Amino acid sequence: MTLHIPFDNSYAALPDAFYARLDPTPVKTPSMIAWNKALATELGITGQSADVFAGNTVPQGAIPLAQLYAGHQFGSYNPQLGDGRAILLGEVIDQSGQRRDIQLKGSGPTPYSRMGDGRAWLGPVLREYVISEAMHALGIPTTRALAAVGTGQPVLREQGPLPGAVLTRIASSHLRVGTFQIFAHRGQIDELKTLTDYAIARHYPDADGPMGLLAGVCQAQADLVASWMSVGFIHGVMNTDNCTISGETIDYGPCAFMDGYHEGRVFSSIDQTGRYAYGNQPRIAVWNMAQLATALLQLFDDKEAAVEEATTIVHKMPEQLQTAWLHRFGAKIGLTNPTAQDQPLIEELLTLMQNDGADFTNTFAALGTDNARDQFTDRDAFDAWDQKRHSRTDPTAIEIMAKANPKIIPRNHRIEAMIDAAVNGDMAPFERLTKALGTPYAITDDALHKPPTQSEIVPATFCGT
Ligand code: AMP
Ligand code: MG
């Protein structure tokens, strides 16, 4: 069946300053590697086409463009980033009436490519496909993966030549903190105003002006980061260009889910100082919102009053994070209405887990069963804790925990093995992983919920995407 995408584009109608218009660069031999049929249906897309999702054919109604943005990378401001290897084809209105972006990632160089080749290799494309879809199944806001296609062209990375691929990414938008930063830093106030109005209309229609937008994004990011924490997710590159206005998780580069619990866990090989370590993520989210606030201040004549208002909004975020965290982790130990008094109980368990390197996912998944104590070397300490949990909860605790504690997460060693197989033409592990991760609160594939053995551990993720 020929492909039909019901485009309804709005970003392309914004002024030229927002993007560069260009088509994706065609590739040698497009081949469909993975296709998310359920998502296609949700988007009102019929048919399928490797040519379109490789960038060789521009579909009817698309207005391809690369978006401009800037951002703080590891704390330093980079005045110009932009889509260096991505092309927004356009937008559709999905079945629930929500506007969604359709973007090709790895689709060739753009005016914003800097030193990069504009391409992606199969490994990171499948990594993003599997992990973003797993996040969605976990109920965490995220960009989605519609398609992965092979290009038939090798991509040169540190490891040598690797098979090229293009990911089709779906997002409720690709607006980032960095999209606001670029216009604010350049003093392009008209563009900043246009962008603010656009973001409010698209994501926060009830927001009252820039400060309302800021408050909305702060709440969305607080909820998002608390949900990451609750599944042991470490984003790895929480730069302001990877921080969405919508509150969706974006940019699955060196991210990973941790096995053994440790607050200071880092996977990314380029995060030498642990800036984006597991336990630092709430602080970084606040820092990122302070950058958004700084950008938005440019819209106000009365700077003093605006600074005061923005500061109040950003300073509320630690409390919002705390509330969201308590709600999530309270449910993980079986509490319906956790209060601040329950916090020590949760923290005590995390301390026991950290001391023993207990598996984050499996420990929570086993709470209330006889298997829980097996996760610990100091079983007496766990038993004493579990006694307290038991006396604090009621009989509904088991059901609450079952809904809050996934049985399966995309473990790093499984992701790496899936990529190795795919590079050798074997897509079976990919199919198996995506299937099991689609129902993360049930055990459908026994082997996949096991943590890595000592020799299977993949301790780091690399940025050679
Ligand atoms: P990321 O670390 O993926 O968020 O990317 C940061 C910036 O680098 C963005 O502007 C990307 O578009 C750009 N970039 C990353 N990889 C490439 C590549 N292979 N070619 C061109 N630009 C790239
Ligand atoms: Mg990025």
PDB file of N, CA and C in Angstrom, residues 71-128:
ATOM      1  N   GLY A  71      22.265  25.973  22.993  1.00  0.00           N
ATOM      2  CA  GLY A  71      22.122  25.234  24.246  1.00  0.00           C
ATOM      3  C   GLY A  71      23.377  25.191  25.088  1.00  0.00           C
ATOM      4  N   HIS A  72      23.164  24.944  26.375  1.00  0.00           N
ATOM      5  CA  HIS A  72      24.275  24.708  27.292  1.00  0.00           C
ATOM      6  C   HIS A  72      24.623  23.232  27.242  1.00  0.00           C
ATOM      7  N   GLN A  73      25.866  22.944  26.869  1.00  0.00           N
ATOM      8  CA  GLN A  73      26.341  21.553  26.878  1.00  0.00           C
ATOM      9  C   GLN A  73      27.315  21.392  28.035  1.00  0.00           C
ATOM     10  N   PHE A  74      26.988  20.511  28.971  1.00  0.00           N
ATOM     11  CA  PHE A  74      27.794  20.322  30.189  1.00  0.00           C
ATOM     12  C   PHE A  74      28.094  21.663  30.852  1.00  0.00           C
ATOM     13  N   GLY A  75      27.095  22.534  30.848  1.00  0.00           N
ATOM     14  CA  GLY A  75      27.227  23.786  31.578  1.00  0.00           C
ATOM     15  C   GLY A  75      27.800  24.951  30.789  1.00  0.00           C
ATOM     16  N   SER A  76      28.359  24.703  29.589  1.00  0.00           N
ATOM     17  CA  SER A  76      28.884  25.840  28.812  1.00  0.00           C
ATOM     18  C   SER A  76      27.959  26.129  27.646  1.00  0.00           C
ATOM     19  N   TYR A  77      27.783  27.414  27.410  1.00  0.00           N
ATOM     20  CA  TYR A  77      26.845  27.809  26.361  1.00  0.00           C
ATOM     21  C   TYR A  77      27.468  27.653  24.985  1.00  0.00           C
ATOM     22  N   ASN A  78      26.769  26.949  24.116  1.00  0.00           N
ATOM     23  CA  ASN A  78      27.162  26.843  22.715  1.00  0.00           C
ATOM     24  C   ASN A  78      26.163  27.694  21.921  1.00  0.00           C
ATOM     25  N   PRO A  79      26.634  28.781  21.325  1.00  0.00           N
ATOM     26  CA  PRO A  79      25.697  29.757  20.732  1.00  0.00           C
ATOM     27  C   PRO A  79      24.935  29.254  19.515  1.00  0.00           C
ATOM     28  N   GLN A  80      25.413  28.165  18.903  1.00  0.00           N
ATOM     29  CA  GLN A  80      24.618  27.629  17.801  1.00  0.00           C
ATOM     30  C   GLN A  80      24.778  26.131  17.616  1.00  0.00           C
ATOM     31  N   LEU A  81      23.667  25.427  17.773  1.00  0.00           N
ATOM     32  CA  LEU A  81      23.644  23.991  17.515  1.00  0.00           C
ATOM     33  C   LEU A  81      22.707  23.781  16.324  1.00  0.00           C
ATOM     34  N   GLY A  82      21.495  23.370  16.575  1.00  0.00           N
ATOM     35  CA  GLY A  82      20.538  23.134  15.486  1.00  0.00           C
ATOM     36  C   GLY A  82      20.562  21.689  15.045  1.00  0.00           C
ATOM     37  N   ASP A  83      19.581  21.321  14.231  1.00  0.00           N
ATOM     38  CA  ASP A  83      19.504  19.949  13.711  1.00  0.00           C
ATOM     39  C   ASP A  83      20.663  19.709  12.758  1.00  0.00           C
ATOM     40  N   GLY A  84      21.701  19.057  13.245  1.00  0.00           N
ATOM     41  CA  GLY A  84      22.873  18.798  12.413  1.00  0.00           C
ATOM     42  C   GLY A  84      22.749  17.522  11.612  1.00  0.00           C
ATOM     43  N   ARG A  85      21.776  16.708  11.987  1.00  0.00           N
ATOM     44  CA  ARG A  85      21.591  15.447  11.243  1.00  0.00           C
ATOM     45  C   ARG A  85      20.143  15.006  11.299  1.00  0.00           C
ATOM     46  N   ALA A  86      19.267  15.987  11.435  1.00  0.00           N
ATOM     47  CA  ALA A  86      17.843  15.659  11.488  1.00  0.00           C
ATOM     48  C   ALA A  86      17.084  16.604  10.571  1.00  0.00           C
ATOM     49  N   ILE A  87      15.989  16.103  10.042  1.00  0.00           N
ATOM     50  CA  ILE A  87      15.114  16.910   9.199  1.00  0.00           C
ATOM     51  C   ILE A  87      13.677  16.693   9.667  1.00  0.00           C
ATOM     52  N   LEU A  88      13.022  17.799   9.969  1.00  0.00           N
ATOM     53  CA  LEU A  88      11.593  17.728  10.291  1.00  0.00           C
ATOM     54  C   LEU A  88      10.835  17.655   8.966  1.00  0.00           C
ATOM     55  N   LEU A  89      10.091  16.566   8.774  1.00  0.00           N
ATOM     56  CA  LEU A  89       9.307  16.467   7.532  1.00  0.00           C
ATOM     57  C   LEU A  89       8.048  17.319   7.631  1.00  0.00           C
ATOM     58  N   GLY A  90       7.492  17.375   8.856  1.00  0.00           N
ATOM     59  CA  GLY A  90       6.272  18.140   9.064  1.00  0.00           C
ATOM     60  C   GLY A  90       5.534  17.582  10.260  1.00  0.00           C
ATOM     61  N   GLU A  91       4.267  17.941  10.378  1.00  0.00           N
ATOM     62  CA  GLU A  91       3.465  17.525  11.533  1.00  0.00           C
ATOM     63  C   GLU A  91       2.171  16.865  11.070  1.00  0.00           C
ATOM     64  N   VAL A  92       1.613  16.049  11.948  1.00  0.00           N
ATOM     65  CA  VAL A  92       0.266  15.511  11.730  1.00  0.00           C
ATOM     66  C   VAL A  92      -0.544  15.765  12.996  1.00  0.00           C
ATOM     67  N   ILE A  93      -1.844  15.734  12.862  1.00  0.00           N
ATOM     68  CA  ILE A  93      -2.715  15.765  14.032  1.00  0.00           C
ATOM     69  C   ILE A  93      -3.105  14.314  14.281  1.00  0.00           C
ATOM     70  N   ASP A  94      -2.776  13.794  15.448  1.00  0.00           N
ATOM     71  CA  ASP A  94      -3.016  12.368  15.694  1.00  0.00           C
ATOM     72  C   ASP A  94      -4.475  12.096  16.057  1.00  0.00           C
ATOM     73  N   GLN A  95      -4.775  10.827  16.308  1.00  0.00           N
ATOM     74  CA  GLN A  95      -6.168  10.430  16.552  1.00  0.00           C
ATOM     75  C   GLN A  95      -6.784  11.088  17.772  1.00  0.00           C
ATOM     76  N   SER A  96      -5.923  11.495  18.732  1.00  0.00           N
ATOM     77  CA  SER A  96      -6.485  12.152  19.915  1.00  0.00           C
ATOM     78  C   SER A  96      -6.481  13.682  19.751  1.00  0.00           C
ATOM     79  N   GLY A  97      -6.155  14.140  18.543  1.00  0.00           N
ATOM     80  CA  GLY A  97      -6.211  15.578  18.274  1.00  0.00           C
ATOM     81  C   GLY A  97      -4.929  16.318  18.604  1.00  0.00           C
ATOM     82  N   GLN A  98      -3.896  15.564  18.984  1.00  0.00           N
ATOM     83  CA  GLN A  98      -2.632  16.208  19.356  1.00  0.00           C
ATOM     84  C   GLN A  98      -1.706  16.366  18.155  1.00  0.00           C
ATOM     85  N   ARG A  99      -1.064  17.514  18.063  1.00  0.00           N
ATOM     86  CA  ARG A  99      -0.102  17.768  16.986  1.00  0.00           C
ATOM     87  C   ARG A  99       1.203  17.030  17.281  1.00  0.00           C
ATOM     88  N   ARG A 100       1.739  16.307  16.293  1.00  0.00           N
ATOM     89  CA  ARG A 100       2.978  15.539  16.501  1.00  0.00           C
ATOM     90  C   ARG A 100       3.946  15.815  15.343  1.00  0.00           C
ATOM     91  N   ASP A 101       5.217  15.955  15.683  1.00  0.00           N
ATOM     92  CA  ASP A 101       6.275  16.132  14.686  1.00  0.00           C
ATOM     93  C   ASP A 101       6.697  14.791  14.101  1.00  0.00           C
ATOM     94  N   ILE A 102       7.026  14.801  12.821  1.00  0.00           N
ATOM     95  CA  ILE A 102       7.642  13.629  12.184  1.00  0.00           C
ATOM     96  C   ILE A 102       9.027  14.048  11.711  1.00  0.00           C
ATOM     97  N   GLN A 103      10.043  13.454  12.306  1.00  0.00           N
ATOM     98  CA  GLN A 103      11.407  13.897  12.035  1.00  0.00           C
ATOM     99  C   GLN A 103      12.288  12.720  11.631  1.00  0.00           C
ATOM    100  N   LEU A 104      13.102  12.918  10.619  1.00  0.00           N
ATOM    101  CA  LEU A 104      14.106  11.922  10.264  1.00  0.00           C
ATOM    102  C   LEU A 104      15.398  12.273  10.980  1.00  0.00           C
ATOM    103  N   LYS A 105      16.018  11.285  11.613  1.00  0.00           N
ATOM    104  CA  LYS A 105      17.283  11.526  12.314  1.00  0.00           C
ATOM    105  C   LYS A 105      18.362  10.649  11.692  1.00  0.00           C
ATOM    106  N   GLY A 106      19.421  11.308  11.209  1.00  0.00           N
ATOM    107  CA  GLY A 106      20.478  10.594  10.482  1.00  0.00           C
ATOM    108  C   GLY A 106      20.314  10.765   8.982  1.00  0.00           C
ATOM    109  N   SER A 107      19.616  11.849   8.597  1.00  0.00           N
ATOM    110  CA  SER A 107      19.172  12.025   7.211  1.00  0.00           C
ATOM    111  C   SER A 107      20.085  12.911   6.381  1.00  0.00           C
ATOM    112  N   GLY A 108      21.334  13.089   6.823  1.00  0.00           N
ATOM    113  CA  GLY A 108      22.298  13.831   6.017  1.00  0.00           C
ATOM    114  C   GLY A 108      22.617  15.202   6.569  1.00  0.00           C
ATOM    115  N   PRO A 109      23.682  15.821   6.043  1.00  0.00           N
ATOM    116  CA  PRO A 109      24.138  17.104   6.578  1.00  0.00           C
ATOM    117  C   PRO A 109      23.136  18.238   6.363  1.00  0.00           C
ATOM    118  N   THR A 110      23.234  19.223   7.239  1.00  0.00           N
ATOM    119  CA  THR A 110      22.390  20.422   7.161  1.00  0.00           C
ATOM    120  C   THR A 110      23.319  21.613   7.383  1.00  0.00           C
ATOM    121  N   PRO A 111      22.812  22.827   7.239  1.00  0.00           N
ATOM    122  CA  PRO A 111      23.683  23.989   7.528  1.00  0.00           C
ATOM    123  C   PRO A 111      24.160  24.017   8.980  1.00  0.00           C
ATOM    124  N   TYR A 112      23.574  23.180   9.850  1.00  0.00           N
ATOM    125  CA  TYR A 112      23.961  23.188  11.262  1.00  0.00           C
ATOM    126  C   TYR A 112      24.810  21.975  11.656  1.00  0.00           C
ATOM    127  N   SER A 113      25.385  21.295  10.660  1.00  0.00           N
ATOM    128  CA  SER A 113      26.116  20.053  10.955  1.00  0.00           C
ATOM    129  C   SER A 113      27.477  20.289  11.602  1.00  0.00           C
ATOM    130  N   ARG A 114      27.995  21.508  11.522  1.00  0.00           N
ATOM    131  CA  ARG A 114      29.343  21.785  12.026  1.00  0.00           C
ATOM    132  C   ARG A 114      30.334  20.736  11.501  1.00  0.00           C
ATOM    133  N   MET A 115      31.012  19.977  12.375  1.00  0.00           N
ATOM    134  CA  MET A 115      32.007  19.000  11.892  1.00  0.00           C
ATOM    135  C   MET A 115      31.383  17.629  11.597  1.00  0.00           C
ATOM    136  N   GLY A 116      30.104  17.466  11.881  1.00  0.00           N
ATOM    137  CA  GLY A 116      29.493  16.140  11.790  1.00  0.00           C
ATOM    138  C   GLY A 116      29.124  15.737  10.365  1.00  0.00           C
ATOM    139  N   ASP A 117      28.876  14.451  10.172  1.00  0.00           N
ATOM    140  CA  ASP A 117      28.556  13.922   8.842  1.00  0.00           C
ATOM    141  C   ASP A 117      27.053  13.879   8.561  1.00  0.00           C
ATOM    142  N   GLY A 118      26.255  14.246   9.566  1.00  0.00           N
ATOM    143  CA  GLY A 118      24.805  14.261   9.361  1.00  0.00           C
ATOM    144  C   GLY A 118      24.156  12.887   9.403  1.00  0.00           C
ATOM    145  N   ARG A 119      24.955  11.900   9.757  1.00  0.00           N
ATOM    146  CA  ARG A 119      24.451  10.523   9.713  1.00  0.00           C
ATOM    147  C   ARG A 119      24.402   9.865  11.087  1.00  0.00           C
ATOM    148  N   ALA A 120      23.759   8.710  11.125  1.00  0.00           N
ATOM    149  CA  ALA A 120      23.691   7.911  12.341  1.00  0.00           C
ATOM    150  C   ALA A 120      23.993   6.469  11.958  1.00  0.00           C
ATOM    151  N   TRP A 121      24.501   5.701  12.891  1.00  0.00           N
ATOM    152  CA  TRP A 121      24.693   4.276  12.569  1.00  0.00           C
ATOM    153  C   TRP A 121      23.613   3.441  13.242  1.00  0.00           C
ATOM    154  N   LEU A 122      23.513   2.224  12.791  1.00  0.00           N
ATOM    155  CA  LEU A 122      22.420   1.350  13.213  1.00  0.00           C
ATOM    156  C   LEU A 122      22.302   1.193  14.734  1.00  0.00           C
ATOM    157  N   GLY A 123      23.442   1.105  15.431  1.00  0.00           N
ATOM    158  CA  GLY A 123      23.427   0.876  16.882  1.00  0.00           C
ATOM    159  C   GLY A 123      22.593   1.900  17.632  1.00  0.00           C
ATOM    160  N   PRO A 124      22.967   3.180  17.596  1.00  0.00           N
ATOM    161  CA  PRO A 124      22.205   4.201  18.305  1.00  0.00           C
ATOM    162  C   PRO A 124      20.758   4.346  17.806  1.00  0.00           C
ATOM    163  N   VAL A 125      20.531   4.047  16.521  1.00  0.00           N
ATOM    164  CA  VAL A 125      19.167   4.137  15.996  1.00  0.00           C
ATOM    165  C   VAL A 125      18.288   3.078  16.672  1.00  0.00           C
ATOM    166  N   LEU A 126      18.798   1.851  16.762  1.00  0.00           N
ATOM    167  CA  LEU A 126      17.998   0.804  17.408  1.00  0.00           C
ATOM    168  C   LEU A 126      17.931   1.005  18.916  1.00  0.00           C
ATOM    169  N   ARG A 127      18.999   1.533  19.470  1.00  0.00           N
ATOM    170  CA  ARG A 127      19.022   1.840  20.894  1.00  0.00           C
ATOM    171  C   ARG A 127      17.897   2.827  21.230  1.00  0.00           C
ATOM    172  N   GLU A 128      17.828   3.898  20.445  1.00  0.00           N
ATOM    173  CA  GLU A 128      16.777   4.891  20.673  1.00  0.00           C
ATOM    174  C   GLU A 128      15.394   4.280  20.412  1.00  0.00           C
TER     175      GLU A 128
END
